[in-house]
Coordinates of C-alpha atoms in Angstrom, one line a residue:
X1 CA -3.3 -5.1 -24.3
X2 CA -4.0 -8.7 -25.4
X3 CA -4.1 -11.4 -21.9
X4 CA -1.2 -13.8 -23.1
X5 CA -3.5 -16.8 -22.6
X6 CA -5.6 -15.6 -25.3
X7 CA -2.1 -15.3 -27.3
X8 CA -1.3 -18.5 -26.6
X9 CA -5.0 -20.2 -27.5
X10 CA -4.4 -18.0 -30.6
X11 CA -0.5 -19.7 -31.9
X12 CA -2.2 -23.1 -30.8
X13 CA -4.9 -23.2 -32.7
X14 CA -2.8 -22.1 -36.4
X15 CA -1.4 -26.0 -35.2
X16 CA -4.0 -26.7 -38.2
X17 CA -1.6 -25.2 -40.7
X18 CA 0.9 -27.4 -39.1
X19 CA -1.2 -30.4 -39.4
X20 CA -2.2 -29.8 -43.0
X21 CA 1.6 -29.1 -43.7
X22 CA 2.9 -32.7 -42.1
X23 CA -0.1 -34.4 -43.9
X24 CA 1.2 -33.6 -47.3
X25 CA 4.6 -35.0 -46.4
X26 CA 3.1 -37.8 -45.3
X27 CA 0.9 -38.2 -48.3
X28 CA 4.2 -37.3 -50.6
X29 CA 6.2 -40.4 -49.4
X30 CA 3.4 -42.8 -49.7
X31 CA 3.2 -41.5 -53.6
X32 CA 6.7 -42.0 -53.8
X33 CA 6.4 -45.3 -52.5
X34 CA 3.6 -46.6 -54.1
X35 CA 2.9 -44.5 -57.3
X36 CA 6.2 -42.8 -58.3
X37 CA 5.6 -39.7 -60.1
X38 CA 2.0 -39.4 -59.1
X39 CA 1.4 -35.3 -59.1
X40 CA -0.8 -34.1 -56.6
X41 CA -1.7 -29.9 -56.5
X42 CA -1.9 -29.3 -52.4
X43 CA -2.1 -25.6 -52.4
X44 CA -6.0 -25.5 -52.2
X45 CA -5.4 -28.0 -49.1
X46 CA -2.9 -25.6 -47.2
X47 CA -5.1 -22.7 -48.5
X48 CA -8.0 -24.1 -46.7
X49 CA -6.5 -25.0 -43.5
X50 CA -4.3 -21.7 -43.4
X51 CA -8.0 -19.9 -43.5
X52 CA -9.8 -22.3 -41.3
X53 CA -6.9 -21.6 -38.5
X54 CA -6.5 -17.8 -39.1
X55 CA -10.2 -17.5 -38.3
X56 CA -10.5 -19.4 -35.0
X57 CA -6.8 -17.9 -33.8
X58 CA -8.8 -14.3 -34.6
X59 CA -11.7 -15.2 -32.9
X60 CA -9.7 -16.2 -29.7
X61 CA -7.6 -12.9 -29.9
X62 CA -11.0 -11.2 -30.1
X63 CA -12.3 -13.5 -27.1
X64 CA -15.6 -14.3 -28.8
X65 CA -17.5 -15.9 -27.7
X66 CA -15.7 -16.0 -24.2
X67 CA -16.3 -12.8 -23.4
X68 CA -20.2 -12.9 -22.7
X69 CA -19.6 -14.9 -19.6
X70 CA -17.5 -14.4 -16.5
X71 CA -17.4 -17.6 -15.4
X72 CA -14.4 -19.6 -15.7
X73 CA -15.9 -23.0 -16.3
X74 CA -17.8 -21.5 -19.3
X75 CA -15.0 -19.9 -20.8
X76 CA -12.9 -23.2 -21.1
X77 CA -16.5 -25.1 -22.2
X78 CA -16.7 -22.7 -24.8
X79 CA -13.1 -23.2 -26.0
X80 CA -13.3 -26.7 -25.5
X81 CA -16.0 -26.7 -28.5
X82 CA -15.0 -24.0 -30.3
X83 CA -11.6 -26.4 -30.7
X84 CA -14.0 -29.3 -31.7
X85 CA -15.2 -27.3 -34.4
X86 CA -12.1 -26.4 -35.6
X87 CA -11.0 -29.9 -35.7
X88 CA -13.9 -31.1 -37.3
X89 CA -14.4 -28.8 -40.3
X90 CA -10.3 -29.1 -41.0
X91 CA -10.4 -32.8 -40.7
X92 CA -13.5 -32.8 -43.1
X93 CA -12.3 -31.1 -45.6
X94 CA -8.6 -32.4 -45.1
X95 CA -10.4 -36.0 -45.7
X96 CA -12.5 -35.4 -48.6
X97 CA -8.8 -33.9 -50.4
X98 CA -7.9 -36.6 -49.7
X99 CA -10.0 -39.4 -50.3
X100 CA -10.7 -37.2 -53.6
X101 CA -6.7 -36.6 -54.7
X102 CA -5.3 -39.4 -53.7
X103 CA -5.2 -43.2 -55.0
X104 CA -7.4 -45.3 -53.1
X105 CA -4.6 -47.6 -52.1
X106 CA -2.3 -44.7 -50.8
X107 CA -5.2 -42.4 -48.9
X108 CA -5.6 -44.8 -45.8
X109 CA -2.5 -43.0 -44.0
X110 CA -3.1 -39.3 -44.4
X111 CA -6.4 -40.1 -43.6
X112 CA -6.0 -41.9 -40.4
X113 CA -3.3 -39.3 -39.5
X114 CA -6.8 -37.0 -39.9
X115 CA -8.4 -38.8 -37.4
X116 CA -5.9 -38.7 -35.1
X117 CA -4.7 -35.2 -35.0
X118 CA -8.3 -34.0 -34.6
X119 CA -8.9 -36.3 -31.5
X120 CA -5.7 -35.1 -30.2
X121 CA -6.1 -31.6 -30.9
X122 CA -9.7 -31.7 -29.1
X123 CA -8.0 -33.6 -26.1
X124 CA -5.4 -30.7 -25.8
X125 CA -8.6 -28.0 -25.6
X126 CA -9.4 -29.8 -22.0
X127 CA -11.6 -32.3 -23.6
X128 CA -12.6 -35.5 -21.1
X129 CA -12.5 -39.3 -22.3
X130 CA -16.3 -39.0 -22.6
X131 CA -16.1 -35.7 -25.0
X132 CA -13.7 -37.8 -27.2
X133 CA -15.6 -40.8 -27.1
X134 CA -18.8 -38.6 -28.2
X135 CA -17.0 -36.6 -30.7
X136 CA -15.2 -39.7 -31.8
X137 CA -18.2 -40.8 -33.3
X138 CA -19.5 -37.7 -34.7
X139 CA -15.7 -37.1 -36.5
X140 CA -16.0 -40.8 -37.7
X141 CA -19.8 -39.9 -39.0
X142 CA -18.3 -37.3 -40.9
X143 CA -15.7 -39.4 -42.6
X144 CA -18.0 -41.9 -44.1
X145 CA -20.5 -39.3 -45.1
X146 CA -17.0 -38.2 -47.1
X147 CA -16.0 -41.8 -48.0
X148 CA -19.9 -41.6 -49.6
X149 CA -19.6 -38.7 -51.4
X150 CA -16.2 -39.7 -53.0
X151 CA -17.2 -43.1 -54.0
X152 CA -18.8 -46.5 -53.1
X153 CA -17.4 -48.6 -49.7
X154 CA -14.2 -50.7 -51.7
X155 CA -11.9 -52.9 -50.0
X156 CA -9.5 -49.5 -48.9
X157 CA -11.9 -47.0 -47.6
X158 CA -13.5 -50.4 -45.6
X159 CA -10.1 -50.9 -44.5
X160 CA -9.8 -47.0 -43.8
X161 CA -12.7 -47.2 -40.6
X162 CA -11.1 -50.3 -39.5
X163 CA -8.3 -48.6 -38.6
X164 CA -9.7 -45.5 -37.7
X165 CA -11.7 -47.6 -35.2
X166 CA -8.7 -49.4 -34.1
X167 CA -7.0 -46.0 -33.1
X168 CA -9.8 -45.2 -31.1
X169 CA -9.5 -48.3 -28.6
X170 CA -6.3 -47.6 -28.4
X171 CA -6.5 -43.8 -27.5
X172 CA -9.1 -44.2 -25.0
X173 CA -7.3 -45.9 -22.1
X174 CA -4.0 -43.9 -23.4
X175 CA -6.3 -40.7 -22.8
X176 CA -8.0 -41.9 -19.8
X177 CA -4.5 -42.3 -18.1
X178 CA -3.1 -39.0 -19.3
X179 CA -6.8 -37.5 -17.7
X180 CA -5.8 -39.1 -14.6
X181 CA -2.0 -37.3 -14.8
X182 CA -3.3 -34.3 -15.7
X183 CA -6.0 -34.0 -13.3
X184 CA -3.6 -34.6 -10.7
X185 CA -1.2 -32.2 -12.0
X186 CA -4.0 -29.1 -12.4
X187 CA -5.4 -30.0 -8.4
X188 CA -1.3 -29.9 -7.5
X189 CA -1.1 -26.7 -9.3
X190 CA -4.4 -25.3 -7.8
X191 CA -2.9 -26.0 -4.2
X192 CA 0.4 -24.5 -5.0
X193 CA -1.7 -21.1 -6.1
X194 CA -2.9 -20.9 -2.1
X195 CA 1.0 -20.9 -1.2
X196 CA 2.9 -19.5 -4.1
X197 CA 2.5 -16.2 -6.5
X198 CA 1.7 -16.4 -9.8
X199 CA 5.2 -16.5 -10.9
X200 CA 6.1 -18.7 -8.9
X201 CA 4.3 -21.3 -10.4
X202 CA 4.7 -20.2 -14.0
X203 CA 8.4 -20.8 -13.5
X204 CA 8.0 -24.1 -11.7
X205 CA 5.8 -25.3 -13.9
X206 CA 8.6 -23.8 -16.8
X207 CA 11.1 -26.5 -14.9
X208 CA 12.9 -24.0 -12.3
X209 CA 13.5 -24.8 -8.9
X210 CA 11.8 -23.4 -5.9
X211 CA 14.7 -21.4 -4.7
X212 CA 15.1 -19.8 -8.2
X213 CA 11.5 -18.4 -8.0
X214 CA 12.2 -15.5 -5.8
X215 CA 15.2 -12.9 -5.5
X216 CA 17.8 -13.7 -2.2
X217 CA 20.3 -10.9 -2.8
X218 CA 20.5 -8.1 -0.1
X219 CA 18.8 -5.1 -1.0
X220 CA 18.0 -1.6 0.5
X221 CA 14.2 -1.3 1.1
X222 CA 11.7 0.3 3.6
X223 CA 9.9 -1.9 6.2
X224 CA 6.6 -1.1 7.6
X225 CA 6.3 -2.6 10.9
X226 CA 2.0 -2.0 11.8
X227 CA 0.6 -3.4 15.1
X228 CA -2.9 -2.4 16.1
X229 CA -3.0 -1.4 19.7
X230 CA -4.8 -2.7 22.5
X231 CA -7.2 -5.3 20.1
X232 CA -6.5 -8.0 22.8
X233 CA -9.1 -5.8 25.0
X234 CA -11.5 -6.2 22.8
X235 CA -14.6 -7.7 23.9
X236 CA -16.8 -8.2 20.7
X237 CA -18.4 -11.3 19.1
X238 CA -16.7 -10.5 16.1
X239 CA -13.1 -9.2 16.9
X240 CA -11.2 -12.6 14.7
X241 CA -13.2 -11.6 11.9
X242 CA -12.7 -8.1 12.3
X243 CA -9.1 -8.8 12.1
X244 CA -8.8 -11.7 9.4
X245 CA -10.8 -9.5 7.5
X246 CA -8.5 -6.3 8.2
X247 CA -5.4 -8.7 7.0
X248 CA -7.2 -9.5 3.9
X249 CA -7.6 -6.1 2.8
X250 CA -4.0 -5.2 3.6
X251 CA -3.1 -7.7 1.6
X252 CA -5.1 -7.0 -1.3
X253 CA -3.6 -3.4 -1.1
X254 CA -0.1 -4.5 -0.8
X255 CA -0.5 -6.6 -3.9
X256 CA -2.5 -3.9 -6.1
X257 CA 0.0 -3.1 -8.8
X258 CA 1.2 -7.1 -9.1
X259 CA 3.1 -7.8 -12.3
X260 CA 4.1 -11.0 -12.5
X261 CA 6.9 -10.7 -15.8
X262 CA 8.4 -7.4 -14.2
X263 CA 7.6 -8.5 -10.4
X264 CA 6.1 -5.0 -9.1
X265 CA 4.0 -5.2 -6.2
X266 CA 2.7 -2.0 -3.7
X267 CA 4.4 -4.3 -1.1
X268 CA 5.2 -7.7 0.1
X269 CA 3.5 -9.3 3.2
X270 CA 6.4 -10.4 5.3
X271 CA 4.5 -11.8 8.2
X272 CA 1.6 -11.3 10.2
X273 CA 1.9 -11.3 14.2
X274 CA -0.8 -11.0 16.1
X275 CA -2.7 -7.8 15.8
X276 CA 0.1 -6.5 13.5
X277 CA 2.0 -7.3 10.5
X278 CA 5.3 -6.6 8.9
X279 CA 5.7 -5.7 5.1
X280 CA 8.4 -4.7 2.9
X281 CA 8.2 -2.3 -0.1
X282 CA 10.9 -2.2 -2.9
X283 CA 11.8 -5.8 -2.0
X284 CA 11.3 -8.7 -2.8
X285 CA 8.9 -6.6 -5.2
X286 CA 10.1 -3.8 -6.9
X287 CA 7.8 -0.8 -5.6
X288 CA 5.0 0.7 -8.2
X289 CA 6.8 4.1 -8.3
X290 CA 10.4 5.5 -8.2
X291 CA 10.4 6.7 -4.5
X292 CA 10.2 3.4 -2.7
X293 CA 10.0 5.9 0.6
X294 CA 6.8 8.0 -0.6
X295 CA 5.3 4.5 -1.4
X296 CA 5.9 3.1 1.6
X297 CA 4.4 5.7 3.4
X298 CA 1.2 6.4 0.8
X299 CA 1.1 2.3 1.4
X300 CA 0.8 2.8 5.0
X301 CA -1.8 5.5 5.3
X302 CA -3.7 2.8 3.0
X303 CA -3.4 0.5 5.8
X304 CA -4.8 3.2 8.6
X305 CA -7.7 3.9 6.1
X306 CA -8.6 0.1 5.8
X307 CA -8.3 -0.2 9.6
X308 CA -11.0 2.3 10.2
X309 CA -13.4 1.0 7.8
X310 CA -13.3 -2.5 9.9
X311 CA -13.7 -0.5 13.0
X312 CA -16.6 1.2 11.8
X313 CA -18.1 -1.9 10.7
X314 CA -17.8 -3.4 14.7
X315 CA -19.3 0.5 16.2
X316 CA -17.8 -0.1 18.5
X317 CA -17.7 3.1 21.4
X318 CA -13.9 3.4 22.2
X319 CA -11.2 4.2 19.6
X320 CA -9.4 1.7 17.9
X321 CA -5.6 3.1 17.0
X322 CA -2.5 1.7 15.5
X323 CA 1.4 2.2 15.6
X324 CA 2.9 2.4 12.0
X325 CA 6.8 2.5 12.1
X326 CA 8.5 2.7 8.6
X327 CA 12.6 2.2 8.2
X328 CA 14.9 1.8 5.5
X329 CA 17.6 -0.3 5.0
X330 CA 19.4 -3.9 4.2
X331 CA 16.9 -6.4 3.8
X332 CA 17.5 -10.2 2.5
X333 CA 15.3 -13.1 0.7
X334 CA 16.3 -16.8 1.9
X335 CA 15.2 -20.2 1.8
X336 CA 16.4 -22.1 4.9
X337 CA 18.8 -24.9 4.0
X338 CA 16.8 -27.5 6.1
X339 CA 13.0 -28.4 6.3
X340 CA 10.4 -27.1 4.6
X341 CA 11.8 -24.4 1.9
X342 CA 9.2 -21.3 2.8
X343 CA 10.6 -18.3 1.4
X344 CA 11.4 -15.3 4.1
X345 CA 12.9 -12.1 4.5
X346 CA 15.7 -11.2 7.3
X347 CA 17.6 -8.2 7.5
X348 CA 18.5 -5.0 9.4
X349 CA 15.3 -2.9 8.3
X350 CA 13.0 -5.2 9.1
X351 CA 14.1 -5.2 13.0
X352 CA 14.2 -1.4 12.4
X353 CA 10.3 -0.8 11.7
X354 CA 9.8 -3.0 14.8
X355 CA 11.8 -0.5 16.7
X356 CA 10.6 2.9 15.5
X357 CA 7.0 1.5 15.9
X358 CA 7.3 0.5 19.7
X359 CA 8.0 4.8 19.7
X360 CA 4.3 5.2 19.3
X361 CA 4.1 4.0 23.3
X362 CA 5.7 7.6 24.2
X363 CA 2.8 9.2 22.5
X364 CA -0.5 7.4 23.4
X365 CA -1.1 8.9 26.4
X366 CA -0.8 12.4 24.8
X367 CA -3.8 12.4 22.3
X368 CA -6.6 9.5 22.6
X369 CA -7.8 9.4 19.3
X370 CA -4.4 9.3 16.9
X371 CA -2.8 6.4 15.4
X372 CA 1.1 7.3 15.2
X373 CA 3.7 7.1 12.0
X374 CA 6.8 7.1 12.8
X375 CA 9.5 7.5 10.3
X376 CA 13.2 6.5 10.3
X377 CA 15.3 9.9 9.6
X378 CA 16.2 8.4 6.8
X379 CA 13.0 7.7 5.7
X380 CA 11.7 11.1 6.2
X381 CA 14.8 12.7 4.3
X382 CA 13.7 10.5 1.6
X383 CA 10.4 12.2 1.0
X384 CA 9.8 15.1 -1.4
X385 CA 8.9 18.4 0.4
X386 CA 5.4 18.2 0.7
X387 CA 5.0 14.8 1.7
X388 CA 8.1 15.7 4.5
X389 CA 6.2 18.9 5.9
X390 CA 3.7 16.6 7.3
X391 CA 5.7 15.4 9.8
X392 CA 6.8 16.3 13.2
X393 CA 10.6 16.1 14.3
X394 CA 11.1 15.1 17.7
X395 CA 14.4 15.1 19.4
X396 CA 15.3 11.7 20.8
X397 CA 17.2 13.3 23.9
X398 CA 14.4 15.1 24.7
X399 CA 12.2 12.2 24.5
X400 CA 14.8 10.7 27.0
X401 CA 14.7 7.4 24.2
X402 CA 17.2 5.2 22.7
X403 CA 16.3 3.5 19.7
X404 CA 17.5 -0.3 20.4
X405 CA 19.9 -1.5 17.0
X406 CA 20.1 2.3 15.8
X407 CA 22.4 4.2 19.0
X408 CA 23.0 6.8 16.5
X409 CA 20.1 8.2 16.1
X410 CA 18.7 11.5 17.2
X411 CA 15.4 12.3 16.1
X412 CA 12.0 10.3 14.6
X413 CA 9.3 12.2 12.2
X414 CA 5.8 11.6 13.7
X415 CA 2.3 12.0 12.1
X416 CA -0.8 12.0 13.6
X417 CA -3.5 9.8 11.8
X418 CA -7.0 10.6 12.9
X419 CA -10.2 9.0 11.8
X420 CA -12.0 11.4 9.4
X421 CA -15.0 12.4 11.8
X422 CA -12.5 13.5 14.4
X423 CA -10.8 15.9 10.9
X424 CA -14.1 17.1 10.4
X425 CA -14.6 19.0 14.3
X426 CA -11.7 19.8 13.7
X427 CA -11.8 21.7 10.9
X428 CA -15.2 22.9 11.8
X429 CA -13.8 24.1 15.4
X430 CA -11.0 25.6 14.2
X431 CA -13.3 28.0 11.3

């Protein structure tokens, strides 16, 4: 599938057509003006634009020559240029028509306009006041190397660079202040990026308010409530990196799957707290599959996985373990009314995963080396067959527990997560 910026360079760049199209007019009511019934054939014109743009909007669908480097900055030199070159063989052969059909009274305009529209379109491309200045002079080379091929320096083509050069001082401070906006405007934007998804700022930028960006309705989703237990014990040089880095990856893997025109995500960070973190699946994002409850739970054995990689990294010699608790139900988007307008979530499931993962404190004691999921009945009933039969159903009476917010229920589904060393004795003992 083609990257809709690629699209876009692609529909910007047949602007040429347009360009060749609006110089005709222009050239048609200065005839009309000046020599009425004066017949001028502009199909090879428009022929030679519509060729010039068709082959730069397929080299841009194609990426060439963007793709042989992976750097950013590159890429946009390279299309910076490539635009340059567009501009400058269009505006060449746009002023030598012309300079060649046209009166010499009446070609001053059109080929001013030219000028213009080829500075302008090279601006557009990211081009800085000192790449127009430069290029400004090589574009203004090139049209008295036309005036000379077309005829001898009278009164109109002297009068012709005059003006040329006059539009030039004044689109140099214009430019330099719009370089100033726009600078401004692309740092803003960059900021915004460290706050914001991706759509987010495609739709503010688009005009829409903040509050619009992001869904607020109440919606059914499942709530994984993950809190590492004990870290605050740890004594190792590099237990804040171990868990900044442990976040980072959670993140990544919640946002695997991110569309930003059908908003799909494995999961939406809620918050972090402490040695844990809250996330929501199926809301504010719709999940990546059609069982938000499998996801969530495929999701949180992701998490368990990334946690012992970070462990390992530390080797360290006592066993780190987590509680995951997942619940389903309401959960709501908001923007507070007051203050700064950061976008949260509040609802009934999300105080649910905290409760059905604070159950993992009944089972510590009982095996040293598991982590604990713990699954809503609802959740669990949720699951196809297979992924249910993994589970454990324990009786809440027995357990002598009530679940704080959800009286009425009777039993949680519990899973044992071990690290995979501790699978392998295992399964070795047990052949």
């Amino acid at each position: 599938m083609i990257e809709r910026s690629r699209i876009k360079l692609a529909v910007y760049t047949l602007g040429g057509i347009f360009a060749g199209a609006v110089s005709v007019i222009l050239s048609e009511i200065i005839l009309y003006i000046y020599h009425p019934g004066f017949a001028v054939d502009y199909s090879w014109l428009i022929g030679e634009q519509a060729i010039i743009a068709a082959v730069f909007a397929s080299l841009y669908l194609a990426n060439f020559p963007m793709r042989f480097t992976r750097h950013r900055k590159y890429e946009k030199l390279m299309i910076k240029h490539m635009t340059f070159v567009n501009s400058m063989i269009s505006g060449f052969f746009g002023n030598a028509f012309m300079l060649n059909n046209l009166p010499p009274e009446c070609n001053a305009i059109p080929v001013q306009f030219w000028f213009m529209f080829g500075l302008i379109f090279f601006y557009a491309a990211s081009a800085n006041l000192f790449n127009i200045a430069c290029y400004g002079i090589v574009y203004l080379a090139t049209l008295i190397y036309s005036i000379s091929l077309v005829g001898d320096f009278s009164y109109d083509e002297k009068i012709v660079l005059l003006s040329i050069g006059f539009q030039m001082v004044c689109f140099s401070p214009l430019a330099s202040m719009a370089s100033k906006k726009m600078r401004a405007l692309k740092h803003a934007f960059r900021q915004l990026e460290k706050v914001f998804y991706p759509h987010q700022i495609i739709r503010i930028k688009q005009g829409m308010d903040l509050e619009t960006t992001m869904p607020t309705m109440t919606r059914d989703a499942c709530v994984i409530c993950l809190d590492i237990v004990g870290s605050s014990k740890l004594q190792h040089v590099r237990t804040k990196e171990f868990l900044q880095n442990f976040f980072r990856s959670c993140n990544d893997k919640m946002m695997q799957g991110y569309d930003r025109d059908v908003m799909t995500a494995n999961g939406y960070r809620i918050k972090e707290m402490g040695d844990g973190f809250l996330c929501s699946v199926g809301y504010p994002f719709q999940a990546t599959s059609s069982n938000v409850a499998e996801s969530a739970v495929e999701l949180a054995k992701e998490f368990h996985q990334i946690l012992l990689r970070e462990v390992a990294i530390l080797e360290l010699d006592q066993v780190i373990r987590c509680g995951i608790g997942i619940a389903l139900d309401q959960v709501s988007g908001f923007y507070p009314q007051s203050g700064t307008r950061e976008y949260d979530l509040h609802g009934r499931g999300i105080m649910l995963a905290t409760r059905y993962q604070t159950i993992r404190n009944l089972f510590l004691c009982d095996d040293l080396e598991a982590s604990f999921l713990i699954l809503q009945e609802r959740v669990h009933s949720s699951l196809g067959r297979d992924m249910r039969a993994e589970f454990k159903k324990y009786e809440l009476s027995e357990l002598n527990y009530v679940i704080r917010d959800d009286t009425a229920a009777d039993k949680v589904f519990v899973q044992k997560l071990y690290p995979a060393a501790h699978l392998a004795v295992t399964s070795k003992l047990a052949s």
